[in-house]
């Protein structure tokens, strides 16, 4: 029991001190905390003290306002990128899942967003020191990105998919070589999105 408490405290400390920085892409405020499942944090949506709490009767699967032809205008998509780039990995995965619902039937777009979901989950696994899970999820993300790029071209929704796939693989090789694995802001595979004038400070 004491060992579990110590590990949970370690994960919470790593989460709160995660110093990832990138230019913001939308003006929506980041969540009040980074949710890490299994640590006792209030669930963002289901708990009354969660940062995005909704009553049960309002918890419908959210569908993002997203159109691939106008990706730079989608605050839902850009918010997911912002969450990812600042270490809110659970929140990023949820945002990308909402984008999947917006483009149902567009197979290669779905592959792209599922890759971002897998990458977000991969980083959560690193945060809780699950090496095998992080490896599997990261490799799946890279495969999906390359599959999507083979049909849609290298740049998808402002992201250079093949370059991002390589950066995920390099990052895994770097951080999973430590025990326990920890995130390294210096070589973190940030999602760089070409959005034109929407880029904020």
PDB file of C-alpha atoms in Angstrom:
ATOM      1  CA  UNK A   1       0.000   0.000   0.000  1.00  0.00           C
ATOM      2  CA  UNK A   2       2.788   2.409   0.960  1.00  0.00           C
ATOM      3  CA  UNK A   3       4.620   1.591  -2.268  1.00  0.00           C
ATOM      4  CA  UNK A   4       1.480   2.408  -4.311  1.00  0.00           C
ATOM      5  CA  UNK A   5       1.075   5.725  -2.497  1.00  0.00           C
ATOM      6  CA  UNK A   6       4.723   6.621  -3.125  1.00  0.00           C
ATOM      7  CA  UNK A   7       4.433   5.765  -6.814  1.00  0.00           C
ATOM      8  CA  UNK A   8       1.242   7.795  -7.166  1.00  0.00           C
ATOM      9  CA  UNK A   9       2.926  10.767  -5.491  1.00  0.00           C
ATOM     10  CA  UNK A  10       5.872  10.424  -7.872  1.00  0.00           C
ATOM     11  CA  UNK A  11       3.594  10.391 -10.927  1.00  0.00           C
ATOM     12  CA  UNK A  12       1.645  13.406  -9.672  1.00  0.00           C
ATOM     13  CA  UNK A  13       4.890  15.276  -9.071  1.00  0.00           C
ATOM     14  CA  UNK A  14       6.183  14.453 -12.566  1.00  0.00           C
ATOM     15  CA  UNK A  15       2.877  15.551 -14.082  1.00  0.00           C
ATOM     16  CA  UNK A  16       2.739  18.876 -12.250  1.00  0.00           C
ATOM     17  CA  UNK A  17       6.393  19.646 -13.031  1.00  0.00           C
ATOM     18  CA  UNK A  18       6.225  18.668 -16.705  1.00  0.00           C
ATOM     19  CA  UNK A  19       7.750  21.714 -18.378  1.00  0.00           C
ATOM     20  CA  UNK A  20       6.641  21.435 -21.991  1.00  0.00           C
ATOM     21  CA  UNK A  21       6.450  24.706 -23.887  1.00  0.00           C
ATOM     22  CA  UNK A  22       5.245  25.544 -27.382  1.00  0.00           C
ATOM     23  CA  UNK A  23       3.490  28.454 -29.091  1.00  0.00           C
ATOM     24  CA  UNK A  24      -0.246  28.413 -28.411  1.00  0.00           C
ATOM     25  CA  UNK A  25      -2.485  27.915 -31.432  1.00  0.00           C
ATOM     26  CA  UNK A  26      -5.850  28.900 -29.957  1.00  0.00           C
ATOM     27  CA  UNK A  27      -6.972  31.235 -27.190  1.00  0.00           C
ATOM     28  CA  UNK A  28      -8.940  28.638 -25.220  1.00  0.00           C
ATOM     29  CA  UNK A  29      -7.594  28.271 -21.669  1.00  0.00           C
ATOM     30  CA  UNK A  30      -5.733  25.080 -20.844  1.00  0.00           C
ATOM     31  CA  UNK A  31      -7.368  22.819 -18.206  1.00  0.00           C
ATOM     32  CA  UNK A  32      -6.816  23.500 -14.520  1.00  0.00           C
ATOM     33  CA  UNK A  33      -4.762  20.297 -14.145  1.00  0.00           C
ATOM     34  CA  UNK A  34      -3.352  17.411 -16.164  1.00  0.00           C
ATOM     35  CA  UNK A  35      -5.510  14.344 -15.604  1.00  0.00           C
ATOM     36  CA  UNK A  36      -3.576  11.099 -15.076  1.00  0.00           C
ATOM     37  CA  UNK A  37      -5.834   8.032 -14.669  1.00  0.00           C
ATOM     38  CA  UNK A  38      -5.241   5.861 -11.625  1.00  0.00           C
ATOM     39  CA  UNK A  39      -3.728   8.583  -9.445  1.00  0.00           C
ATOM     40  CA  UNK A  40      -6.817   9.662  -7.543  1.00  0.00           C
ATOM     41  CA  UNK A  41      -7.306  12.856  -9.524  1.00  0.00           C
ATOM     42  CA  UNK A  42     -10.948  13.794 -10.115  1.00  0.00           C
ATOM     43  CA  UNK A  43     -12.141  12.602 -13.504  1.00  0.00           C
ATOM     44  CA  UNK A  44     -12.358  15.699 -15.726  1.00  0.00           C
ATOM     45  CA  UNK A  45     -15.924  15.059 -16.922  1.00  0.00           C
ATOM     46  CA  UNK A  46     -17.538  12.604 -14.484  1.00  0.00           C
ATOM     47  CA  UNK A  47     -16.422  14.101 -11.170  1.00  0.00           C
ATOM     48  CA  UNK A  48     -18.188  17.249  -9.877  1.00  0.00           C
ATOM     49  CA  UNK A  49     -14.729  18.658  -9.101  1.00  0.00           C
ATOM     50  CA  UNK A  50     -13.379  17.768 -12.550  1.00  0.00           C
ATOM     51  CA  UNK A  51     -12.027  20.550 -14.724  1.00  0.00           C
ATOM     52  CA  UNK A  52     -14.631  19.885 -17.462  1.00  0.00           C
ATOM     53  CA  UNK A  53     -17.462  18.413 -15.427  1.00  0.00           C
ATOM     54  CA  UNK A  54     -20.793  17.743 -17.115  1.00  0.00           C
ATOM     55  CA  UNK A  55     -23.963  16.322 -15.512  1.00  0.00           C
ATOM     56  CA  UNK A  56     -24.706  12.756 -16.598  1.00  0.00           C
ATOM     57  CA  UNK A  57     -27.582  13.747 -18.898  1.00  0.00           C
ATOM     58  CA  UNK A  58     -25.273  16.078 -20.847  1.00  0.00           C
ATOM     59  CA  UNK A  59     -22.395  13.639 -21.357  1.00  0.00           C
ATOM     60  CA  UNK A  60     -23.017  12.867 -25.003  1.00  0.00           C
ATOM     61  CA  UNK A  61     -20.040  11.898 -27.185  1.00  0.00           C
ATOM     62  CA  UNK A  62     -18.660  15.259 -28.276  1.00  0.00           C
ATOM     63  CA  UNK A  63     -18.225  15.864 -31.991  1.00  0.00           C
ATOM     64  CA  UNK A  64     -15.606  18.467 -32.844  1.00  0.00           C
ATOM     65  CA  UNK A  65     -16.235  21.371 -35.177  1.00  0.00           C
ATOM     66  CA  UNK A  66     -13.680  20.242 -37.735  1.00  0.00           C
ATOM     67  CA  UNK A  67     -13.327  20.273 -41.514  1.00  0.00           C
ATOM     68  CA  UNK A  68      -9.987  19.134 -43.016  1.00  0.00           C
ATOM     69  CA  UNK A  69     -10.267  21.845 -45.678  1.00  0.00           C
ATOM     70  CA  UNK A  70     -10.373  24.499 -42.921  1.00  0.00           C
ATOM     71  CA  UNK A  71      -8.348  22.860 -40.168  1.00  0.00           C
ATOM     72  CA  UNK A  72      -6.710  26.159 -39.145  1.00  0.00           C
ATOM     73  CA  UNK A  73     -10.147  27.542 -38.252  1.00  0.00           C
ATOM     74  CA  UNK A  74     -11.048  24.689 -35.911  1.00  0.00           C
ATOM     75  CA  UNK A  75     -10.530  25.715 -32.291  1.00  0.00           C
ATOM     76  CA  UNK A  76     -11.398  22.146 -31.241  1.00  0.00           C
ATOM     77  CA  UNK A  77      -8.521  20.716 -33.287  1.00  0.00           C
ATOM     78  CA  UNK A  78      -6.064  23.439 -32.300  1.00  0.00           C
ATOM     79  CA  UNK A  79      -7.020  23.059 -28.636  1.00  0.00           C
ATOM     80  CA  UNK A  80      -6.129  19.368 -28.889  1.00  0.00           C
ATOM     81  CA  UNK A  81      -2.737  20.326 -30.313  1.00  0.00           C
ATOM     82  CA  UNK A  82      -2.216  22.863 -27.515  1.00  0.00           C
ATOM     83  CA  UNK A  83      -3.117  20.275 -24.869  1.00  0.00           C
ATOM     84  CA  UNK A  84      -0.694  17.769 -26.364  1.00  0.00           C
ATOM     85  CA  UNK A  85       2.160  20.275 -26.666  1.00  0.00           C
ATOM     86  CA  UNK A  86       1.757  21.343 -23.044  1.00  0.00           C
ATOM     87  CA  UNK A  87       1.510  17.878 -21.514  1.00  0.00           C
ATOM     88  CA  UNK A  88      -2.259  17.525 -21.110  1.00  0.00           C
ATOM     89  CA  UNK A  89      -2.203  14.135 -22.750  1.00  0.00           C
ATOM     90  CA  UNK A  90      -5.544  12.737 -21.559  1.00  0.00           C
ATOM     91  CA  UNK A  91      -7.256  15.943 -22.596  1.00  0.00           C
ATOM     92  CA  UNK A  92      -5.492  15.901 -25.976  1.00  0.00           C
ATOM     93  CA  UNK A  93      -6.597  12.334 -26.649  1.00  0.00           C
ATOM     94  CA  UNK A  94     -10.198  13.299 -25.860  1.00  0.00           C
ATOM     95  CA  UNK A  95      -9.999  16.287 -28.227  1.00  0.00           C
ATOM     96  CA  UNK A  96      -8.611  14.171 -31.062  1.00  0.00           C
ATOM     97  CA  UNK A  97     -11.285  11.534 -30.491  1.00  0.00           C
ATOM     98  CA  UNK A  98     -13.896  14.268 -30.957  1.00  0.00           C
ATOM     99  CA  UNK A  99     -12.226  15.112 -34.288  1.00  0.00           C
ATOM    100  CA  UNK A 100     -12.545  11.471 -35.345  1.00  0.00           C
ATOM    101  CA  UNK A 101     -16.298  11.731 -34.832  1.00  0.00           C
ATOM    102  CA  UNK A 102     -16.346  14.786 -37.109  1.00  0.00           C
ATOM    103  CA  UNK A 103     -14.723  12.996 -40.064  1.00  0.00           C
ATOM    104  CA  UNK A 104     -16.296   9.533 -39.850  1.00  0.00           C
ATOM    105  CA  UNK A 105     -15.930   7.660 -43.114  1.00  0.00           C
ATOM    106  CA  UNK A 106     -12.775   9.513 -44.188  1.00  0.00           C
ATOM    107  CA  UNK A 107     -10.439   6.589 -43.573  1.00  0.00           C
ATOM    108  CA  UNK A 108      -7.099   8.319 -43.934  1.00  0.00           C
ATOM    109  CA  UNK A 109      -8.156  11.321 -41.858  1.00  0.00           C
ATOM    110  CA  UNK A 110      -9.281   8.848 -39.200  1.00  0.00           C
ATOM    111  CA  UNK A 111      -5.854   7.213 -39.328  1.00  0.00           C
ATOM    112  CA  UNK A 112      -4.222  10.579 -38.751  1.00  0.00           C
ATOM    113  CA  UNK A 113      -6.338  11.394 -35.713  1.00  0.00           C
ATOM    114  CA  UNK A 114      -6.066   7.904 -34.287  1.00  0.00           C
ATOM    115  CA  UNK A 115      -2.297   8.302 -34.592  1.00  0.00           C
ATOM    116  CA  UNK A 116      -2.497  11.496 -32.523  1.00  0.00           C
ATOM    117  CA  UNK A 117      -4.644   9.655 -29.985  1.00  0.00           C
ATOM    118  CA  UNK A 118      -2.108   6.818 -29.785  1.00  0.00           C
ATOM    119  CA  UNK A 119       0.749   9.310 -29.416  1.00  0.00           C
ATOM    120  CA  UNK A 120      -1.076  11.095 -26.575  1.00  0.00           C
ATOM    121  CA  UNK A 121      -1.721   7.773 -24.831  1.00  0.00           C
ATOM    122  CA  UNK A 122       1.933   6.836 -25.354  1.00  0.00           C
ATOM    123  CA  UNK A 123       3.057   9.929 -23.460  1.00  0.00           C
ATOM    124  CA  UNK A 124       0.650   9.144 -20.648  1.00  0.00           C
ATOM    125  CA  UNK A 125       2.240   5.702 -20.372  1.00  0.00           C
ATOM    126  CA  UNK A 126       5.693   7.282 -20.156  1.00  0.00           C
ATOM    127  CA  UNK A 127       4.395   9.522 -17.374  1.00  0.00           C
ATOM    128  CA  UNK A 128       3.350   6.476 -15.334  1.00  0.00           C
ATOM    129  CA  UNK A 129       6.502   4.521 -16.306  1.00  0.00           C
ATOM    130  CA  UNK A 130       4.759   1.844 -18.413  1.00  0.00           C
ATOM    131  CA  UNK A 131       7.535   1.045 -20.892  1.00  0.00           C
ATOM    132  CA  UNK A 132       5.786  -1.712 -22.841  1.00  0.00           C
ATOM    133  CA  UNK A 133       2.580   0.256 -23.245  1.00  0.00           C
ATOM    134  CA  UNK A 134       4.458   3.370 -24.343  1.00  0.00           C
ATOM    135  CA  UNK A 135       6.456   1.392 -26.890  1.00  0.00           C
ATOM    136  CA  UNK A 136       3.417  -0.292 -28.424  1.00  0.00           C
ATOM    137  CA  UNK A 137       1.370   2.914 -28.590  1.00  0.00           C
ATOM    138  CA  UNK A 138       4.213   5.014 -29.970  1.00  0.00           C
ATOM    139  CA  UNK A 139       5.021   2.507 -32.692  1.00  0.00           C
ATOM    140  CA  UNK A 140       1.337   2.244 -33.657  1.00  0.00           C
ATOM    141  CA  UNK A 141       1.137   6.022 -33.910  1.00  0.00           C
ATOM    142  CA  UNK A 142       4.133   6.124 -36.256  1.00  0.00           C
ATOM    143  CA  UNK A 143       2.662   3.385 -38.460  1.00  0.00           C
ATOM    144  CA  UNK A 144      -0.703   5.131 -38.704  1.00  0.00           C
ATOM    145  CA  UNK A 145       0.937   8.448 -39.565  1.00  0.00           C
ATOM    146  CA  UNK A 146       2.901   6.891 -42.415  1.00  0.00           C
ATOM    147  CA  UNK A 147      -0.207   5.072 -43.673  1.00  0.00           C
ATOM    148  CA  UNK A 148      -2.183   8.319 -43.698  1.00  0.00           C
ATOM    149  CA  UNK A 149       0.665  10.202 -45.404  1.00  0.00           C
ATOM    150  CA  UNK A 150       0.869   7.590 -48.156  1.00  0.00           C
ATOM    151  CA  UNK A 151      -2.673   8.570 -49.195  1.00  0.00           C
ATOM    152  CA  UNK A 152      -3.017  12.215 -48.169  1.00  0.00           C
ATOM    153  CA  UNK A 153       0.548  13.444 -48.672  1.00  0.00           C
ATOM    154  CA  UNK A 154       3.184  14.307 -46.088  1.00  0.00           C
ATOM    155  CA  UNK A 155       1.391  17.353 -44.653  1.00  0.00           C
ATOM    156  CA  UNK A 156      -1.964  16.543 -43.061  1.00  0.00           C
ATOM    157  CA  UNK A 157      -3.998  19.207 -41.296  1.00  0.00           C
ATOM    158  CA  UNK A 158      -0.880  21.341 -41.046  1.00  0.00           C
ATOM    159  CA  UNK A 159       1.304  18.535 -39.624  1.00  0.00           C
ATOM    160  CA  UNK A 160       4.254  16.999 -41.469  1.00  0.00           C
ATOM    161  CA  UNK A 161       3.137  13.443 -40.699  1.00  0.00           C
ATOM    162  CA  UNK A 162       6.284  11.568 -41.719  1.00  0.00           C
ATOM    163  CA  UNK A 163       8.594  13.940 -39.839  1.00  0.00           C
ATOM    164  CA  UNK A 164       6.390  13.666 -36.759  1.00  0.00           C
ATOM    165  CA  UNK A 165       6.430   9.867 -36.992  1.00  0.00           C
ATOM    166  CA  UNK A 166      10.241   9.896 -36.988  1.00  0.00           C
ATOM    167  CA  UNK A 167      10.331  12.277 -34.029  1.00  0.00           C
ATOM    168  CA  UNK A 168       8.105   9.939 -31.991  1.00  0.00           C
ATOM    169  CA  UNK A 169      10.406   7.003 -32.701  1.00  0.00           C
ATOM    170  CA  UNK A 170      13.532   8.989 -31.817  1.00  0.00           C
ATOM    171  CA  UNK A 171      11.924  10.179 -28.607  1.00  0.00           C
ATOM    172  CA  UNK A 172      11.020   6.648 -27.550  1.00  0.00           C
ATOM    173  CA  UNK A 173      14.578   5.488 -28.162  1.00  0.00           C
ATOM    174  CA  UNK A 174      15.829   8.330 -25.989  1.00  0.00           C
ATOM    175  CA  UNK A 175      13.503   8.359 -22.980  1.00  0.00           C
ATOM    176  CA  UNK A 176      12.748   4.644 -22.697  1.00  0.00           C
ATOM    177  CA  UNK A 177      16.440   3.990 -22.247  1.00  0.00           C
ATOM    178  CA  UNK A 178      16.265   5.476 -18.745  1.00  0.00           C
ATOM    179  CA  UNK A 179      14.906   3.766 -15.645  1.00  0.00           C
ATOM    180  CA  UNK A 180      12.291   4.821 -14.881  1.00  0.00           C
ATOM    181  CA  UNK A 181      11.492   6.612 -18.141  1.00  0.00           C
ATOM    182  CA  UNK A 182      10.762  10.323 -17.793  1.00  0.00           C
ATOM    183  CA  UNK A 183       9.715  12.979 -20.258  1.00  0.00           C
ATOM    184  CA  UNK A 184      12.469  15.212 -21.608  1.00  0.00           C
ATOM    185  CA  UNK A 185      11.260  18.641 -22.801  1.00  0.00           C
ATOM    186  CA  UNK A 186      14.523  19.125 -24.718  1.00  0.00           C
ATOM    187  CA  UNK A 187      13.708  16.396 -27.245  1.00  0.00           C
ATOM    188  CA  UNK A 188       9.937  16.050 -26.858  1.00  0.00           C
ATOM    189  CA  UNK A 189       8.168  15.415 -30.209  1.00  0.00           C
ATOM    190  CA  UNK A 190       6.036  18.544 -30.316  1.00  0.00           C
ATOM    191  CA  UNK A 191       3.213  18.712 -32.835  1.00  0.00           C
ATOM    192  CA  UNK A 192       4.140  21.536 -35.172  1.00  0.00           C
ATOM    193  CA  UNK A 193       1.160  22.807 -37.115  1.00  0.00           C
ATOM    194  CA  UNK A 194       1.328  25.296 -39.978  1.00  0.00           C
ATOM    195  CA  UNK A 195      -1.730  27.463 -39.328  1.00  0.00           C
ATOM    196  CA  UNK A 196      -0.731  30.774 -40.851  1.00  0.00           C
ATOM    197  CA  UNK A 197      -1.972  33.860 -39.002  1.00  0.00           C
ATOM    198  CA  UNK A 198      -3.766  31.922 -36.232  1.00  0.00           C
ATOM    199  CA  UNK A 199      -0.495  31.194 -34.393  1.00  0.00           C
ATOM    200  CA  UNK A 200      -0.515  32.934 -30.996  1.00  0.00           C
ATOM    201  CA  UNK A 201       2.284  33.717 -28.584  1.00  0.00           C
TER     202      UNK A 201
END
